[in-house]
Short mmCIF file of C-alpha atoms in Angstrom, two decimals:
data_model
loop_
_atom_site.label_atom_id
_atom_site.label_comp_id
_atom_site.label_asym_id
_atom_site.label_seq_id
_atom_site.Cartn_x
_atom_site.Cartn_y
_atom_site.Cartn_z
CA MET A 22 107.37 22.75 106.65
CA LYS A 23 105.04 19.96 108.90
CA ARG A 24 102.74 22.86 109.70
CA ILE A 25 102.05 23.50 105.55
CA THR A 26 101.75 19.82 105.15
CA VAL A 27 99.39 19.49 107.68
CA PHE A 28 96.89 22.71 106.68
CA ILE A 29 97.01 22.01 103.22
CA SER A 30 96.42 18.27 103.89
CA LEU A 31 92.97 18.93 106.06
CA LEU A 32 91.88 21.27 103.79
CA PHE A 33 92.38 18.80 100.59
CA VAL A 34 90.70 16.62 102.97
CA LEU A 35 87.48 18.60 103.16
CA ILE A 36 87.47 19.32 99.92
CA ILE A 37 87.32 15.74 99.24
CA LEU A 38 84.43 15.38 102.29
CA THR A 39 82.28 18.62 101.94
CA PRO A 40 80.18 16.73 98.49
CA LYS A 41 80.20 13.78 100.41
CA VAL A 42 79.41 14.36 104.25
CA TRP A 43 77.21 17.29 103.91
CA SER A 44 75.21 16.35 100.84
CA GLN A 45 73.65 19.60 100.45
CA SER A 46 74.06 22.68 98.48
CA VAL A 47 77.50 24.11 99.39
CA PRO A 48 78.14 27.49 98.25
CA PHE A 49 81.06 29.09 97.02
CA PHE A 50 81.91 32.59 97.46
CA ALA A 51 84.78 35.09 96.27
CA GLU A 52 85.83 37.65 98.79
CA PRO A 53 87.97 40.61 98.04
CA ALA A 54 89.35 42.85 100.54
CA LEU A 55 91.49 45.63 101.02
CA SER A 56 93.24 46.46 104.82
CA LEU A 57 94.59 49.38 105.60
CA SER A 58 96.73 50.06 108.69
CA LYS A 59 98.16 53.51 109.92
CA SER A 60 100.31 54.67 112.59
CA LEU A 61 99.26 56.80 114.82
CA LYS A 62 101.16 58.42 117.44
CA GLY A 63 103.19 56.68 120.29
CA ARG A 64 101.67 53.14 120.97
CA TRP A 65 98.24 53.80 118.74
CA SER A 66 97.55 52.71 115.58
CA ALA A 67 94.60 52.20 113.16
CA ASN A 68 93.30 50.10 110.67
CA SER A 69 90.48 49.64 108.30
CA LYS A 70 89.35 47.10 105.87
CA LEU A 71 86.72 47.25 103.20
CA VAL A 72 85.12 43.41 102.06
CA PHE A 73 82.97 42.90 99.58
CA ARG A 74 81.87 39.22 99.33
CA GLN A 75 79.61 37.69 96.65
CA GLN A 76 78.41 34.36 96.04
CA LEU A 77 79.68 32.87 92.83
CA ALA A 78 78.59 29.43 92.93
CA SER A 79 77.18 26.42 94.50
CA LEU A 80 78.25 22.43 94.85
CA GLU A 81 75.23 20.27 94.92
CA ASN A 82 75.64 16.68 93.93
CA ARG A 83 79.08 16.85 92.87
CA GLN A 84 77.51 19.59 90.06
CA LEU A 85 78.46 23.11 90.20
CA ASP A 86 76.41 25.92 89.86
CA TRP A 87 77.11 29.31 88.92
CA VAL A 88 74.71 32.01 90.43
CA SER A 89 75.58 35.49 91.26
CA GLN A 90 74.17 36.36 94.43
CA SER A 91 74.48 36.93 98.36
CA ASP A 92 76.33 40.13 97.98
CA VAL A 93 77.64 41.55 101.41
CA ILE A 94 79.72 44.84 101.92
CA GLU A 95 81.41 45.63 104.77
CA VAL A 96 83.29 48.40 106.07
CA GLN A 97 85.59 47.81 109.03
CA LEU A 98 87.77 50.43 111.50
CA PHE A 99 89.88 49.70 114.26
CA VAL A 100 92.08 51.37 116.66
CA ASN A 101 94.63 49.51 118.49
CA TYR A 102 96.85 50.44 121.93
CA ARG A 103 100.32 48.28 121.51
CA LEU A 104 102.16 46.58 124.27
CA LEU A 105 105.55 45.46 124.27
CA GLY A 106 105.81 41.89 123.40
CA SER A 107 104.10 41.71 119.98
CA LYS A 108 100.78 42.42 122.15
CA ARG A 109 98.10 44.69 121.00
CA LEU A 110 94.39 45.65 122.45
CA THR A 111 91.67 46.42 119.83
CA ILE A 112 88.24 48.12 119.32
CA GLY A 113 86.84 48.17 116.73
CA TYR A 114 83.26 48.78 114.71
CA LEU A 115 81.76 47.02 111.32
CA TYR A 116 79.16 48.56 109.24
CA GLY A 117 77.71 45.58 106.94
CA LEU A 118 75.14 45.74 104.30
CA ASP A 119 74.00 42.34 103.50
CA GLU A 120 72.52 42.25 99.42
CA PRO A 121 73.12 46.12 99.07
CA PHE A 122 71.83 46.15 95.61
CA LEU A 123 68.20 45.53 96.37
CA SER A 124 65.48 47.64 98.16
CA SER A 125 65.97 44.73 100.77
CA ALA A 126 69.07 45.62 101.81
CA GLN A 127 70.06 44.50 105.48
CA THR A 128 72.04 46.68 107.52
CA GLU A 129 74.62 45.49 110.41
CA HIS A 130 76.59 47.38 113.41
CA ARG A 131 79.07 45.25 114.63
CA LEU A 132 81.18 46.43 118.19
CA MET A 133 84.31 44.87 118.24
CA GLN A 134 87.05 44.51 121.45
CA GLN A 135 90.13 42.37 120.71
CA PHE A 136 93.17 41.09 122.01
CA SER A 137 95.90 39.59 120.00
CA PHE A 138 99.33 38.58 120.86
CA GLU A 139 102.39 35.85 119.38
CA SER A 140 103.10 32.39 120.68
CA GLY A 141 105.78 30.21 119.97
CA ASN A 142 109.48 30.64 120.58
CA ARG A 143 111.21 29.83 116.84
CA PHE A 144 108.09 30.04 114.80
CA LYS A 145 105.42 32.30 115.68
CA TRP A 146 101.78 31.97 115.72
CA VAL A 147 99.44 34.90 115.85
CA ASN A 148 96.73 34.94 118.44
CA ARG A 149 93.58 36.67 118.15
CA ILE A 150 90.87 36.48 120.92
CA ARG A 151 87.71 39.05 120.05
CA LEU A 152 84.27 39.73 121.47
CA GLU A 153 81.75 41.15 119.26
CA GLN A 154 78.04 42.58 119.36
CA ARG A 155 76.17 42.31 116.22
CA ILE A 156 73.15 44.37 116.08
CA GLY A 157 70.95 43.51 113.31
CA GLU A 158 67.69 45.21 112.27
CA ASN A 159 65.69 42.49 113.95
CA GLN A 160 68.50 40.54 116.25
CA PHE A 161 70.95 41.03 118.50
CA ARG A 162 73.80 38.51 118.45
CA ASN A 163 77.07 38.32 121.08
CA ARG A 164 80.12 36.10 119.30
CA LEU A 165 83.26 35.23 121.23
CA ARG A 166 86.17 34.11 118.43
CA TYR A 167 89.58 32.70 118.65
CA ARG A 168 91.68 32.81 115.87
CA PHE A 169 95.38 31.36 115.34
CA THR A 170 97.39 31.97 112.53
CA PHE A 171 100.66 31.81 110.70
CA ASP A 172 102.52 32.73 107.69
CA GLU A 173 105.78 31.07 106.69
CA PRO A 174 108.13 31.81 103.71
CA LEU A 175 108.53 29.24 100.82
CA SER A 176 112.32 29.77 100.90
CA GLY A 177 114.50 31.42 103.73
CA ASP A 178 113.40 31.69 107.93
CA LYS A 179 111.76 35.12 107.28
CA ILE A 180 109.72 36.47 104.86
CA ASP A 181 111.42 39.11 102.83
CA ALA A 182 110.35 41.85 100.10
CA LYS A 183 109.67 39.94 96.84
CA GLU A 184 108.91 36.87 98.29
CA TRP A 185 106.07 34.07 98.56
CA TYR A 186 105.08 32.77 101.52
CA PHE A 187 102.36 30.49 102.87
CA VAL A 188 99.61 31.50 105.51
CA ALA A 189 97.34 29.07 107.11
CA GLY A 190 95.36 29.17 110.64
CA ASP A 191 92.18 28.42 111.87
CA GLU A 192 88.93 30.04 114.22
CA TRP A 193 86.08 28.96 116.58
CA LEU A 194 83.47 31.38 117.05
CA TYR A 195 80.64 30.34 119.12
CA THR A 196 77.54 32.99 119.08
CA PHE A 197 75.32 33.63 121.89
CA THR A 198 71.97 35.46 121.26
CA GLY A 199 69.66 34.17 125.02
CA VAL A 200 67.38 32.73 122.32
CA PRO A 201 67.34 28.91 123.61
CA GLY A 202 68.57 26.56 120.71
CA GLU A 203 69.56 29.29 118.66
CA ASP A 204 73.35 29.23 120.05
CA HIS A 205 76.21 27.92 117.93
CA LEU A 206 79.80 26.96 116.83
CA GLU A 207 81.56 27.82 113.94
CA ASN A 208 84.95 26.97 112.47
CA ARG A 209 86.64 28.06 109.52
CA LEU A 210 90.10 27.23 108.25
CA HIS A 211 92.02 28.72 105.97
CA ALA A 212 95.23 28.42 103.92
CA GLY A 213 96.77 29.92 101.10
CA LEU A 214 99.63 31.95 99.61
CA GLY A 215 100.90 35.38 99.76
CA TYR A 216 103.04 37.70 97.95
CA MET A 217 105.12 40.32 99.98
CA PHE A 218 106.14 43.41 97.64
CA ALA A 219 109.36 45.56 97.87
CA ASN A 220 107.39 48.46 100.19
CA GLY A 221 106.19 46.05 102.72
CA GLN A 222 102.84 45.29 101.37
CA LYS A 223 101.09 42.26 101.28
CA LEU A 224 99.06 40.36 98.70
CA GLN A 225 97.39 36.92 99.85
CA ILE A 226 95.07 34.78 98.13
CA GLU A 227 93.59 32.09 100.16
CA MET A 228 90.84 29.16 99.83
CA GLN A 229 89.02 29.24 103.74
CA TYR A 230 86.36 26.05 104.71
CA ARG A 231 83.60 27.25 107.10
CA LEU A 232 81.77 24.55 108.63
CA MET A 233 78.72 26.55 110.47
CA ARG A 234 76.12 25.53 113.28
CA ILE A 235 78.33 22.36 114.18
CA ALA A 236 76.73 19.57 115.21
CA GLY A 237 73.49 21.11 115.23
CA ALA A 238 70.37 20.54 113.07
CA ARG A 239 70.99 23.29 110.71
CA GLN A 240 74.72 22.14 110.12
CA SER A 241 76.12 23.80 107.23
CA SER A 242 79.47 24.47 104.97
CA ALA A 243 80.81 26.83 102.97
CA TRP A 244 83.85 27.82 100.86
CA HIS A 245 85.36 31.08 100.54
CA LEU A 246 88.26 32.43 98.12
CA LEU A 247 89.63 35.41 100.24
CA LEU A 248 91.67 37.75 98.26
CA THR A 249 93.27 40.11 100.57
CA TYR A 250 95.29 43.43 99.71
CA ASN A 251 97.51 44.85 102.87
CA LEU A 252 98.45 48.07 102.44
CA LYS A 253 100.53 49.93 104.94
CA LEU A 254 100.22 53.85 104.79
CA MET B 26 77.25 50.09 91.71
CA ARG B 27 78.85 46.69 92.03
CA PHE B 28 80.48 47.83 88.97
CA ILE B 29 81.95 50.95 90.96
CA ILE B 30 83.17 48.88 94.06
CA TYR B 31 85.13 46.45 92.04
CA PHE B 32 86.63 49.77 90.26
CA ALA B 33 87.89 50.98 93.37
CA PHE B 34 89.18 47.68 94.37
CA ILE B 35 91.25 47.35 91.84
CA PHE B 36 92.59 51.25 91.77
CA LEU B 37 93.50 51.38 95.39
CA VAL B 38 95.63 47.97 94.50
CA ASN B 39 97.39 49.40 91.27
CA PHE B 40 97.72 53.01 92.86
CA SER B 41 99.29 51.03 96.33
CA LEU B 42 101.97 48.84 93.77
CA PHE B 43 103.18 52.31 91.65
CA GLY B 44 106.33 53.75 92.99
CA GLN B 45 107.45 50.66 95.19
CA THR B 46 110.94 51.04 96.09
CA ASP B 47 113.64 48.31 96.96
CA ILE B 48 114.84 48.44 100.43
CA LYS B 49 115.86 44.89 100.65
CA VAL B 50 119.62 44.48 101.75
CA GLU B 51 120.18 40.83 102.60
CA LYS B 52 118.44 37.75 100.99
CA GLU B 53 118.25 34.42 102.85
CA GLU B 54 117.24 31.56 100.58
CA SER B 55 116.46 28.00 101.89
CA ILE B 56 119.11 25.33 100.49
CA SER B 57 119.21 21.12 100.25
CA GLN B 58 122.17 19.80 101.93
CA GLN B 59 123.89 19.26 98.86
CA GLU B 60 123.91 22.55 98.03
CA PHE B 61 125.77 23.89 101.82
CA PRO B 62 128.93 24.00 100.64
CA LEU B 63 130.68 20.20 101.74
CA GLU B 64 133.97 21.65 103.14
CA ALA B 65 131.71 23.39 105.92
CA PHE B 66 129.59 20.87 106.02
CA ARG B 67 132.33 18.38 106.86
CA LYS B 68 132.59 20.72 110.21
CA ILE B 69 129.43 20.04 111.38
CA GLU B 70 128.97 16.52 110.35
CA PRO B 71 129.17 14.95 113.53
CA MET B 72 126.75 17.39 115.21
CA VAL B 73 124.16 16.96 112.16
CA SER B 74 123.79 13.24 112.46
CA GLN B 75 122.45 13.78 115.92
CA SER B 76 120.73 16.94 114.96
CA LYS B 77 116.90 17.27 114.85
CA LYS B 78 114.77 20.42 112.49
CA LEU B 79 117.60 20.91 110.26
CA ARG B 80 117.44 24.12 108.14
CA TYR B 81 120.04 25.04 105.15
CA TYR B 82 120.43 28.79 104.13
CA ARG B 83 122.47 30.66 101.86
CA GLU B 84 122.48 34.30 102.95
CA ILE B 85 123.51 37.33 99.85
CA SER B 86 124.42 40.53 101.39
CA GLU B 87 126.94 43.78 100.14
CA GLU B 88 129.13 41.42 102.24
CA GLY B 89 128.81 38.85 100.39
CA ILE B 90 127.98 35.65 100.45
CA ASN B 91 127.97 33.40 103.85
CA TYR B 92 126.11 30.31 104.41
CA GLU B 93 123.81 28.75 107.47
CA VAL B 94 122.73 26.14 108.99
CA LYS B 95 119.67 26.26 112.01
CA LEU B 96 119.38 22.74 113.81
CA LYS B 97 118.43 21.73 117.42
CA PHE B 98 121.10 19.27 119.35
CA GLU B 99 120.63 18.30 122.61
CA GLY B 100 117.13 20.17 123.13
CA THR B 101 118.81 23.46 121.97
CA TYR B 102 118.80 26.08 118.92
CA TYR B 103 122.07 26.87 117.45
CA SER B 104 122.43 28.74 114.23
CA ILE B 105 126.30 28.04 112.60
CA GLU B 106 127.46 30.34 110.09
CA PHE B 107 130.18 29.80 107.67
CA ASP B 108 131.39 32.40 104.92
CA SER B 109 132.09 31.83 101.07
CA LEU B 110 135.57 30.15 102.00
CA ASN B 111 133.84 27.79 104.67
CA LYS B 112 135.57 29.20 107.66
CA LEU B 113 133.29 29.70 110.42
CA LYS B 114 132.00 32.87 111.11
CA ASP B 115 130.34 32.27 114.62
CA ILE B 116 127.72 30.03 116.54
CA GLU B 117 124.24 31.37 118.41
CA GLN B 118 122.69 29.66 120.85
CA LEU B 119 119.23 30.15 121.85
CA GLN B 120 118.55 30.87 125.65
CA LYS B 121 115.15 32.30 127.54
CA TRP B 122 116.30 35.25 128.63
CA ASP B 123 114.29 34.98 131.71
CA ASP B 124 116.37 31.82 132.73
CA TYR B 125 119.79 33.41 132.04
CA ASP B 126 121.56 34.40 135.31
CA GLY B 127 125.19 35.14 134.16
CA LYS B 128 127.24 38.05 135.43
CA SER B 129 126.55 40.35 132.54
CA ARG B 130 122.94 40.29 132.64
CA SER B 131 122.61 43.12 135.30
CA ARG B 132 125.04 45.62 133.18
CA MET B 133 122.83 44.45 130.12
CA GLU B 134 119.96 45.30 131.91
CA VAL B 135 121.63 48.84 133.36
CA GLN B 136 122.23 50.13 129.60
CA LEU B 137 118.41 48.69 128.65
CA ASP B 138 117.36 50.88 131.49
CA SER B 139 119.55 54.08 130.45
CA LEU B 140 118.32 53.61 126.89
CA PHE B 141 114.82 52.68 126.30
CA SER B 142 111.91 54.22 128.85
CA ASP B 143 110.37 50.46 128.82
CA TYR B 144 111.51 47.31 126.79
CA LYS B 145 110.76 43.66 126.80
CA VAL B 146 113.48 41.02 125.96
CA MET B 147 111.79 38.94 122.46
CA ARG B 148 114.55 37.24 121.53
CA PHE B 149 118.22 36.22 123.57
CA GLN B 150 121.26 34.44 122.15
CA LEU B 151 124.49 33.40 123.02
CA GLN B 152 127.06 34.33 120.23
CA VAL B 153 130.17 32.97 120.11
CA ILE B 154 133.19 33.82 117.30
CA PRO B 155 135.46 30.98 116.67
CA ASN B 156 138.63 30.86 118.20
CA GLU B 157 141.80 28.74 116.00
CA LYS B 158 143.13 26.89 119.39
CA LEU B 159 139.31 25.32 120.22
CA ASN B 160 137.01 23.47 118.32
CA VAL B 161 133.52 24.84 118.72
CA ILE B 162 131.04 22.42 117.44
CA GLU B 163 132.85 19.77 119.72
CA SER B 164 132.49 21.92 123.06
CA LEU B 165 128.66 22.53 122.82
CA PRO B 166 126.39 23.52 124.49
CA LEU B 167 128.10 26.55 124.71
CA GLN B 168 128.44 27.75 128.24
CA GLU B 169 128.97 30.88 130.05
CA GLU B 170 132.46 30.13 131.32
CA MET B 171 134.26 29.26 128.35
CA ILE B 172 137.16 31.54 127.57
CA TRP B 173 137.38 32.66 124.15
CA GLY B 174 135.41 35.17 122.19
CA ARG B 175 131.60 35.65 123.20
CA ASN B 176 128.62 38.16 122.18
CA TYR B 177 125.14 38.09 123.14
CA GLU B 178 122.64 38.82 120.78
CA VAL B 179 119.28 40.52 122.28
CA GLU B 180 116.38 41.23 120.10
CA ILE B 181 113.63 43.94 121.79
CA GLU B 182 110.91 45.55 121.35
CA ALA B 183 111.16 49.07 123.09
CA ILE B 184 110.73 52.54 123.62
CA LEU B 185 113.98 54.93 123.38
CA LYS B 186 113.24 57.35 126.10
CA ASP B 187 113.33 60.35 123.61
CA GLU B 188 110.51 58.62 121.77
CA GLN B 189 107.02 57.57 122.39
CA SER B 190 106.61 54.63 119.40
CA PRO B 191 107.57 51.02 120.28
CA ARG B 192 110.17 49.64 117.84
CA TYR B 193 112.22 46.22 117.29
CA TYR B 194 115.93 46.76 118.10
CA GLU B 195 118.49 44.42 118.10
CA LEU B 196 121.83 44.82 120.52
CA LEU B 197 124.98 42.91 120.52
CA PHE B 198 126.64 42.99 123.90
CA ASP B 199 130.29 41.94 124.57
CA ALA B 200 131.08 39.33 127.26
CA HIS B 201 130.87 42.00 129.99
CA GLY B 202 127.64 42.99 129.27
CA LYS B 203 129.13 46.23 127.30
CA LEU B 204 126.97 47.48 124.15
CA LEU B 205 128.63 46.95 120.94
CA GLN B 206 126.39 47.52 118.43
CA GLN B 207 122.18 48.52 118.64
CA ARG B 208 120.45 48.61 115.72
CA LEU B 209 116.89 48.89 114.42
CA ASN B 210 115.39 45.56 113.93
CA ALA B 211 112.99 45.90 110.57
CA LYS B 212 110.42 43.63 111.19
CA THR B 213 107.75 43.45 109.20
CA SER B 214 104.02 44.22 109.76
CA ASN B 215 101.95 41.30 110.96
CA ASP B 216 98.71 42.89 110.36
CA ASN B 217 97.53 40.30 107.33
CA LEU B 218 97.56 37.76 110.29
CA ILE B 219 95.33 39.73 112.72
CA TYR B 220 93.04 41.39 110.81
#
């Protein structure tokens, strides 16, 4: 319960501080996603994710302006090798389209290498370390990410079917480009609620706060409303 | 184009919701201390006052209703379960497998090696079945040498010798390290936390 309180408090503080501290436009995105998992032979499994991101509004001087722009579509594919002890090695590929409905659409290819593991004794955290190579039409960027997340049932000690749960986490992302002044740090804090259906599938709705180019001249922030359906085939 | 993507998303979600089957056999719900049976609570009251991280649960299963309290007492995690008649069912004491060097360990390892091609112990608990002659709660922390009935509950991630895929299992060994029960542990996927 302490962890839930901490994460909700942090997000609440950020909501309060956002328009005051960063006296600039803060975009608000909606991000529905569908995540599919499939067990393969032996220790192997595969995951895919379809993400659709759209800016819905912009917060400026405490005023919310409704907009509809900056669409992004991403298709992600992962292949996992399971190690015993709740550890997993993963390689992945992402194909992204920025502004896919415009003739000026930009594509991105992304290669990902990932290691995930559980930590904690009675309360488990899932840790994810990911290295990415982002290949855009005009640029190449590397990114190192570390994320920890947990979910906790609102009732009981474990998440049972037809139950709600709390989910939260934090992620640090460091982008390195080789171009002086272009390397930057980002943080993503998220918290929300999930529901597990009788068949084990999960639906999650979360608020995510992104603070980008931390401590840089071009520091900015954004809010993302994440709606993810996790389906196991 | 945008409409098609939204439509496809909604269709996939609806499709996956259709045809759900109920697989639940036990429901565990958090309750307050006031909802915990008074007679059962009185048995643990002296311990509760010195414990941390107290959580009370009601478990509803095909066997009936049980009540459980989980707590941290003198640095050790315990799970104490009562039946609906307020009778103590068992006490489980969480231990680190790596720190456990009891007499039964080698016997348990022999059996694990014979059943699984590879395994990793995820959780290890000393389980005590109460004895009318002794006040189990006053005897905490549980000791290896205690004479009354005890079992070992071992949760592992393992690959059976005739299989290729790892799964989670819950095994119960008696005081002499003899395997009493082996069952699949239906651990829910944590893919939602990874991707």
